[in-house]
Coordinates of C-alpha atoms and ligand atoms in Angstrom, one line a residue:
X836 CA -5.8 5.8 22.1
X837 CA -8.6 6.3 19.6
X838 CA -9.7 8.7 17.6
X839 CA -10.8 10.1 14.1
X840 CA -11.0 13.2 15.4
X841 CA -7.8 15.6 13.6
X842 CA -6.0 16.2 16.1
X843 CA -2.1 15.3 17.0
X844 CA -1.3 11.8 18.6
X845 CA 0.0 13.2 22.5
X846 CA 2.0 10.4 23.0
X847 CA 6.4 10.2 22.1
X848 CA 6.0 7.4 18.9
X849 CA 7.7 7.9 15.9
X850 CA 4.6 8.8 14.0
X851 CA 3.9 5.9 10.8
X852 CA 0.9 6.7 8.5
X853 CA -0.8 3.8 7.1
X854 CA -2.9 3.8 4.7
X855 CA -5.5 1.5 3.9
X856 CA -5.1 0.0 6.7
X857 CA -8.8 -1.4 6.8
X858 CA -7.7 -4.8 5.6
X859 CA -5.3 -7.2 4.3
X860 CA -2.1 -5.5 3.9
X861 CA -2.1 -2.8 5.3
X862 CA -3.5 -3.7 8.4
X863 CA -1.2 -7.1 8.8
X864 CA 2.0 -3.3 8.7
X865 CA 0.1 -1.2 10.9
X866 CA 0.5 -4.5 13.6
X867 CA 4.0 -4.6 12.7
X868 CA 5.1 -1.2 12.8
X869 CA 3.6 0.0 16.6
X870 CA 4.8 -3.3 17.8
X871 CA 7.7 -2.0 16.1
X872 CA 6.8 1.3 18.9
X873 CA 5.7 3.2 16.6
X874 CA 2.2 5.0 17.2
X875 CA 0.2 4.6 14.0
X876 CA -2.2 6.9 12.3
X877 CA -4.2 4.4 10.4
X878 CA -6.1 5.2 7.6
X879 CA -9.2 3.6 4.9
X880 CA -12.5 4.8 3.8
X881 CA -14.1 1.7 6.3
X882 CA -13.5 3.8 9.4
X883 CA -14.7 1.0 11.8
X884 CA -12.9 -1.1 10.4
X885 CA -9.8 1.0 11.3
X886 CA -11.3 2.7 14.9
X887 CA -11.1 -1.0 15.9
X888 CA -8.0 -1.7 15.0
X889 CA -6.1 1.9 16.6
X890 CA -8.0 0.8 19.4
X891 CA -5.4 -2.7 19.5
X892 CA -3.1 -1.5 18.4
X893 CA -2.7 1.8 20.5
X894 CA -2.8 4.5 17.9
X895 CA -5.1 6.7 15.9
X896 CA -8.0 5.7 13.4
X897 CA -8.6 8.1 10.9
X898 CA -11.4 7.6 8.6
X899 CA -9.6 8.4 4.8
X900 CA -10.7 8.3 0.8
X901 CA -7.9 8.6 -1.4
X902 CA -8.8 10.0 -3.7
X903 CA -11.1 12.6 -2.7
X904 CA -8.2 16.1 -1.4
X905 CA -11.1 17.5 1.9
X906 CA -11.0 14.1 3.3
X907 CA -7.1 14.1 2.2
X908 CA -6.3 17.4 4.0
X909 CA -8.5 16.2 7.7
X910 CA -6.4 12.6 7.5
X911 CA -3.3 14.7 7.9
X912 CA -3.9 17.4 10.3
X913 CA -2.0 17.8 12.7
X914 CA 0.6 15.3 11.5
X915 CA 3.8 18.6 10.9
X916 CA 6.1 15.0 12.0
X917 CA 5.9 11.6 10.5
X918 CA 8.3 9.2 10.6
X919 CA 7.0 6.8 8.0
X920 CA 4.5 7.0 5.7
X921 CA 3.4 3.3 4.1
X922 CA 1.2 4.2 0.8
X923 CA -0.2 1.2 0.8
X924 CA -4.6 1.8 -0.5
X925 CA -4.3 0.2 -3.2
X926 CA -6.3 -2.5 -6.0
X927 CA -7.2 -3.3 -9.3
X928 CA -10.9 -3.4 -10.8
X929 CA -10.8 -6.0 -13.6
X930 CA -8.8 -8.2 -15.3
X931 CA -10.5 -7.4 -19.6
X932 CA -8.9 -6.7 -22.5
X933 CA -7.7 -3.4 -24.0
X934 CA -9.8 -4.1 -26.9
X935 CA -12.4 -4.0 -24.6
X936 CA -11.4 -1.6 -21.4
X937 CA -14.0 -0.8 -18.2
X938 CA -12.9 2.6 -18.7
X939 CA -14.3 3.5 -14.9
X940 CA -12.9 0.4 -13.7
X941 CA -9.2 1.9 -15.5
X942 CA -10.5 5.4 -13.8
X943 CA -10.9 3.8 -10.3
X944 CA -7.3 1.8 -10.3
X945 CA -5.8 5.1 -11.3
X946 CA -7.2 7.3 -8.8
X947 CA -6.8 5.0 -6.2
X948 CA -3.4 3.5 -6.6
X949 CA -1.4 6.9 -8.7
X950 CA -3.2 9.9 -8.0
X951 CA -4.6 8.4 -4.8
X952 CA -0.6 7.6 -3.9
X953 CA 0.6 11.5 -4.7
X954 CA -2.1 13.4 -2.6
X955 CA -1.2 11.7 0.5
X956 CA 2.5 12.5 -0.5
X957 CA 2.8 16.1 -0.8
X958 CA 0.8 16.4 2.0
X959 CA 2.7 14.4 3.8
X960 CA 6.4 14.7 2.5
X961 CA 6.6 18.5 5.3
X962 CA 6.4 16.8 7.6
X963 CA 8.5 13.8 7.2
X964 CA 11.0 16.1 5.8
X965 CA 10.7 17.2 10.3
X966 CA 10.9 13.9 10.9
X967 CA 15.3 14.3 10.4
X968 CA 14.3 10.5 9.3
X969 CA 12.1 9.8 7.3
X970 CA 10.6 6.5 5.2
X971 CA 8.1 6.3 2.7
X972 CA 7.4 2.7 1.4
X973 CA 5.3 2.1 -1.8
X974 CA 3.2 -1.1 -2.5
X975 CA 3.3 -1.3 -5.8
X976 CA 4.3 -5.4 -7.0
X977 CA 5.1 -7.0 -9.1
X978 CA 2.4 -5.3 -11.9
X979 CA 5.1 -2.1 -11.1
X980 CA 7.7 -4.7 -13.8
X981 CA 5.8 -7.6 -15.8
X982 CA 3.6 -7.0 -18.7
X983 CA 0.2 -9.6 -18.4
X984 CA -2.5 -10.2 -20.6
X985 CA -5.4 -9.1 -19.8
X986 CA -4.1 -6.9 -16.8
X987 CA -3.0 -3.1 -19.1
X988 CA -5.6 -1.2 -16.1
X989 CA -3.6 -2.0 -13.4
X990 CA -0.2 -2.5 -14.8
X991 CA 0.0 0.8 -16.1
X992 CA -1.4 2.2 -12.2
X993 CA 1.0 0.5 -11.1
X994 CA 4.6 1.0 -13.6
X995 CA 3.1 4.7 -13.0
X996 CA 3.1 4.8 -8.7
X997 CA 6.3 3.0 -9.2
X998 CA 8.0 5.6 -11.5
X999 CA 6.5 9.1 -9.6
X1000 CA 7.3 6.9 -6.1
X1001 CA 11.2 6.7 -8.0
X1002 CA 11.1 10.3 -9.8
X1003 CA 10.7 11.4 -5.9
X1004 CA 14.3 10.0 -4.2
X1005 CA 16.2 11.4 -7.1
X1006 CA 14.3 14.1 -6.1
X1007 CA 14.3 14.3 -2.1
X1008 CA 18.4 13.6 -2.8
X1009 CA 19.7 15.8 0.0
X1010 CA 16.9 15.6 2.5
X1011 CA 16.8 13.0 5.0
X1012 CA 14.2 10.6 3.7
X1013 CA 14.0 6.9 2.2
X1014 CA 12.0 5.7 -0.1
X1015 CA 11.2 1.7 -0.1
X1016 CA 9.5 0.5 -3.1
X1017 CA 8.3 -3.6 -1.7
X1018 CA 6.4 -5.5 -4.7
X1019 CA 4.7 -8.2 -4.4
X1020 CA 2.9 -11.1 -6.1
X1021 CA 1.1 -12.9 -5.8
X1022 CA -0.3 -12.3 -1.5
X1023 CA -3.9 -13.5 -0.1
X1024 CA -6.0 -11.3 0.8
X1025 CA -9.1 -9.9 0.4
X1026 CA -6.8 -8.1 -3.9
X1027 CA -9.7 -10.3 -5.8
X1028 CA -12.1 -10.4 -3.8
X1029 CA -12.9 -6.4 -4.8
X1030 CA -10.9 -7.0 -8.0
X1031 CA -13.8 -9.5 -9.4
X1032 CA -16.4 -7.5 -7.0
X1033 CA -17.1 -10.0 -5.1
X1034 CA -17.8 -13.1 -7.5
X1035 CA -16.5 -15.4 -3.9
X1036 CA -15.5 -18.4 -6.8
X1037 CA -13.1 -16.4 -8.4
X1038 CA -11.0 -14.3 -5.8
X1039 CA -10.2 -18.2 -3.8
X1040 CA -9.7 -20.0 -7.7
X1041 CA -6.6 -17.5 -8.3
X1042 CA -5.1 -19.2 -4.4
X1043 CA -6.1 -22.3 -5.7
X1044 CA -3.0 -25.5 -5.3
X1045 CA -0.4 -22.9 -4.6
X1046 CA 1.2 -21.7 -1.4
X1047 CA 0.4 -17.7 -2.1
X1048 CA 1.6 -15.0 0.5
X1049 CA 0.2 -13.4 3.1
X1050 CA -0.2 -10.3 4.6
X1051 CA 2.0 -10.7 7.5
X1052 CA 5.0 -12.0 4.7
X1053 CA 4.7 -8.7 3.2
X1054 CA 4.5 -7.1 7.1
X1055 CA 7.3 -8.5 8.6
X1056 CA 9.5 -7.3 5.3
X1057 CA 8.0 -3.4 5.0
X1058 CA 8.9 -3.9 9.7
X1059 CA 12.1 -4.9 8.9
X1060 CA 12.7 -1.9 7.0
X1061 CA 11.4 0.7 9.1
X1062 CA 14.2 -0.9 11.3
X1063 CA 17.2 -0.2 9.6
X1064 CA 20.1 2.9 10.0
X1065 CA 19.1 6.6 8.9
X1066 CA 22.2 5.0 6.6
X1067 CA 21.1 2.4 5.0
X1068 CA 18.0 2.5 1.7
X1069 CA 16.8 0.2 0.9
X1070 CA 14.6 0.6 -3.3
X1071 CA 13.1 -1.9 -4.3
X1072 CA 12.4 -5.3 -2.7
X1073 CA 10.4 -8.0 -4.8
X1074 CA 9.1 -11.0 -3.3
X1075 CA 6.5 -13.6 -3.8
X1076 CA 5.4 -17.4 -2.9
X1077 CA 8.3 -19.6 -4.2
X1078 CA 5.1 -21.7 -6.3
X1079 CA 5.0 -18.1 -8.9
X1080 CA 8.0 -16.8 -11.0
X1081 CA 6.5 -14.0 -12.9
X1082 CA 2.6 -12.9 -12.8
X1083 CA 2.0 -15.0 -15.0
X1084 CA 3.6 -18.2 -14.5
X1085 CA 3.1 -20.4 -11.5
X1086 CA 2.6 -23.7 -10.7
X1087 CA -0.1 -25.5 -8.6
X1088 CA 0.6 -29.1 -7.2
X1089 CA -1.8 -28.8 -4.4
Ligands
NAP163 P1 -7.1 -5.2 0.4 O1 -7.0 -6.7 1.4 O2 -8.5 -5.5 -0.6 O3 -6.4 -4.4 1.2 C1 -6.9 -3.4 -0.2 C2 -7.2 -2.0 1.5 O4 -6.8 -0.1 0.5 C3 -8.0 -1.6 1.8 O5 -7.8 -1.5 3.1 C4 -9.4 -0.3 1.6 O6 -10.4 0.4 2.5 C5 -7.9 0.8 0.6 N1 -8.3 1.5 0.4 C6 -9.1 0.7 -1.2 N2 -9.5 2.0 -1.7 C7 -9.0 2.8 -1.4 C8 -9.4 4.3 -1.0 N3 -10.1 5.4 -1.9 N4 -9.4 6.1 -0.1 C9 -8.3 4.6 0.7 N5 -8.1 3.7 1.1 C10 -8.5 2.4 0.0 O7 -5.9 -5.7 -0.2 P2 -3.9 -6.0 -0.5 O8 -3.7 -6.7 -1.4 O9 -4.1 -6.0 1.0 O10 -3.4 -4.4 -0.7 C11 -2.7 -3.2 -0.6 C12 -1.9 -3.4 -1.7 O11 -1.3 -4.4 -1.5 C13 -2.5 -2.5 -2.9 O12 -1.8 -1.3 -2.9 C14 -2.2 -3.8 -3.7 O13 -2.4 -3.6 -5.4 C15 -0.7 -3.8 -3.7 N6 -0.6 -5.9 -3.7 C16 -1.7 -6.5 -4.0 C17 -1.6 -7.9 -4.5 C18 -2.3 -10.0 -3.8 O14 -1.7 -9.8 -4.7 N7 -2.5 -8.6 -2.5 C19 -0.1 -7.7 -4.7 C20 0.9 -7.2 -4.7 C21 0.9 -5.7 -4.1 P3 -11.3 0.8 2.5 O15 -12.0 -0.2 1.1 O16 -11.5 0.3 3.7 O17 -11.2 1.6 1.6

């Protein structure tokens, strides 16, 4: 079943919501959660992609721009019971030193990763509590625990997204909601293509000579998290390719 209208999914499967599901980690996570028995509500700005994905996995596709209040309100309309929320929508723009920071790039990163996740989380906290066994997964990054040259726009946004999520872990103590942060290293998706404004050569070079993680590698971990019993909270999971020891330290042999 797929619909781009706001309406309540009508089957009896538990509901999982995945933001940024039009590509990469979000799309792979939606497929994984659907295979595990969830009715997955998928959102992104490219509605054609989420509608096609919803058709494929028997879920619901809705347009979503996490930077827009009205879009988020329409996206969550009718979702009064939600078991899993995966805050995945996000990414990076540019790779500039602080001294020459592009404020528009910074604004995009903060609006999407930080305020976007906050907006969707706020809107769904009541539905997650109402489920009696809710789970919020934040896809942050190793950029949420590291600093690297020219990366401050992204690392600061991912730190802020992560700190908001970790604070919520404290604030929801006593409620039936678990919170897990997933911190991936290098994953081969459209991430670098977006970061470098469609420059494919520059994006491909990021993954050259090493074996990065795939979107499925990350989705599998999120699926594992979502399949733990209600008393088990996996707080933080850092996953990197074997060839990558930190954001800036890796080995390229291939
Ligand atoms: P991706 O393939 O570029 O996917 C990004 C997703 O975010 C897309 O579905 C995009 O959909 C969505 N998105 C962007 N802005 C949005 C907005 N305003 N409203 C709703 N959706 C929006 O990259 P990815 O690697 O899968 O990234 C997923 C998450 O993983 C991001 O938070 C990223 O920071 C994080 N991450 C990635 C890596 C990596 O190496 N790839 C490592 C660590 C963490 P639309 O464009 O259709 O809206």
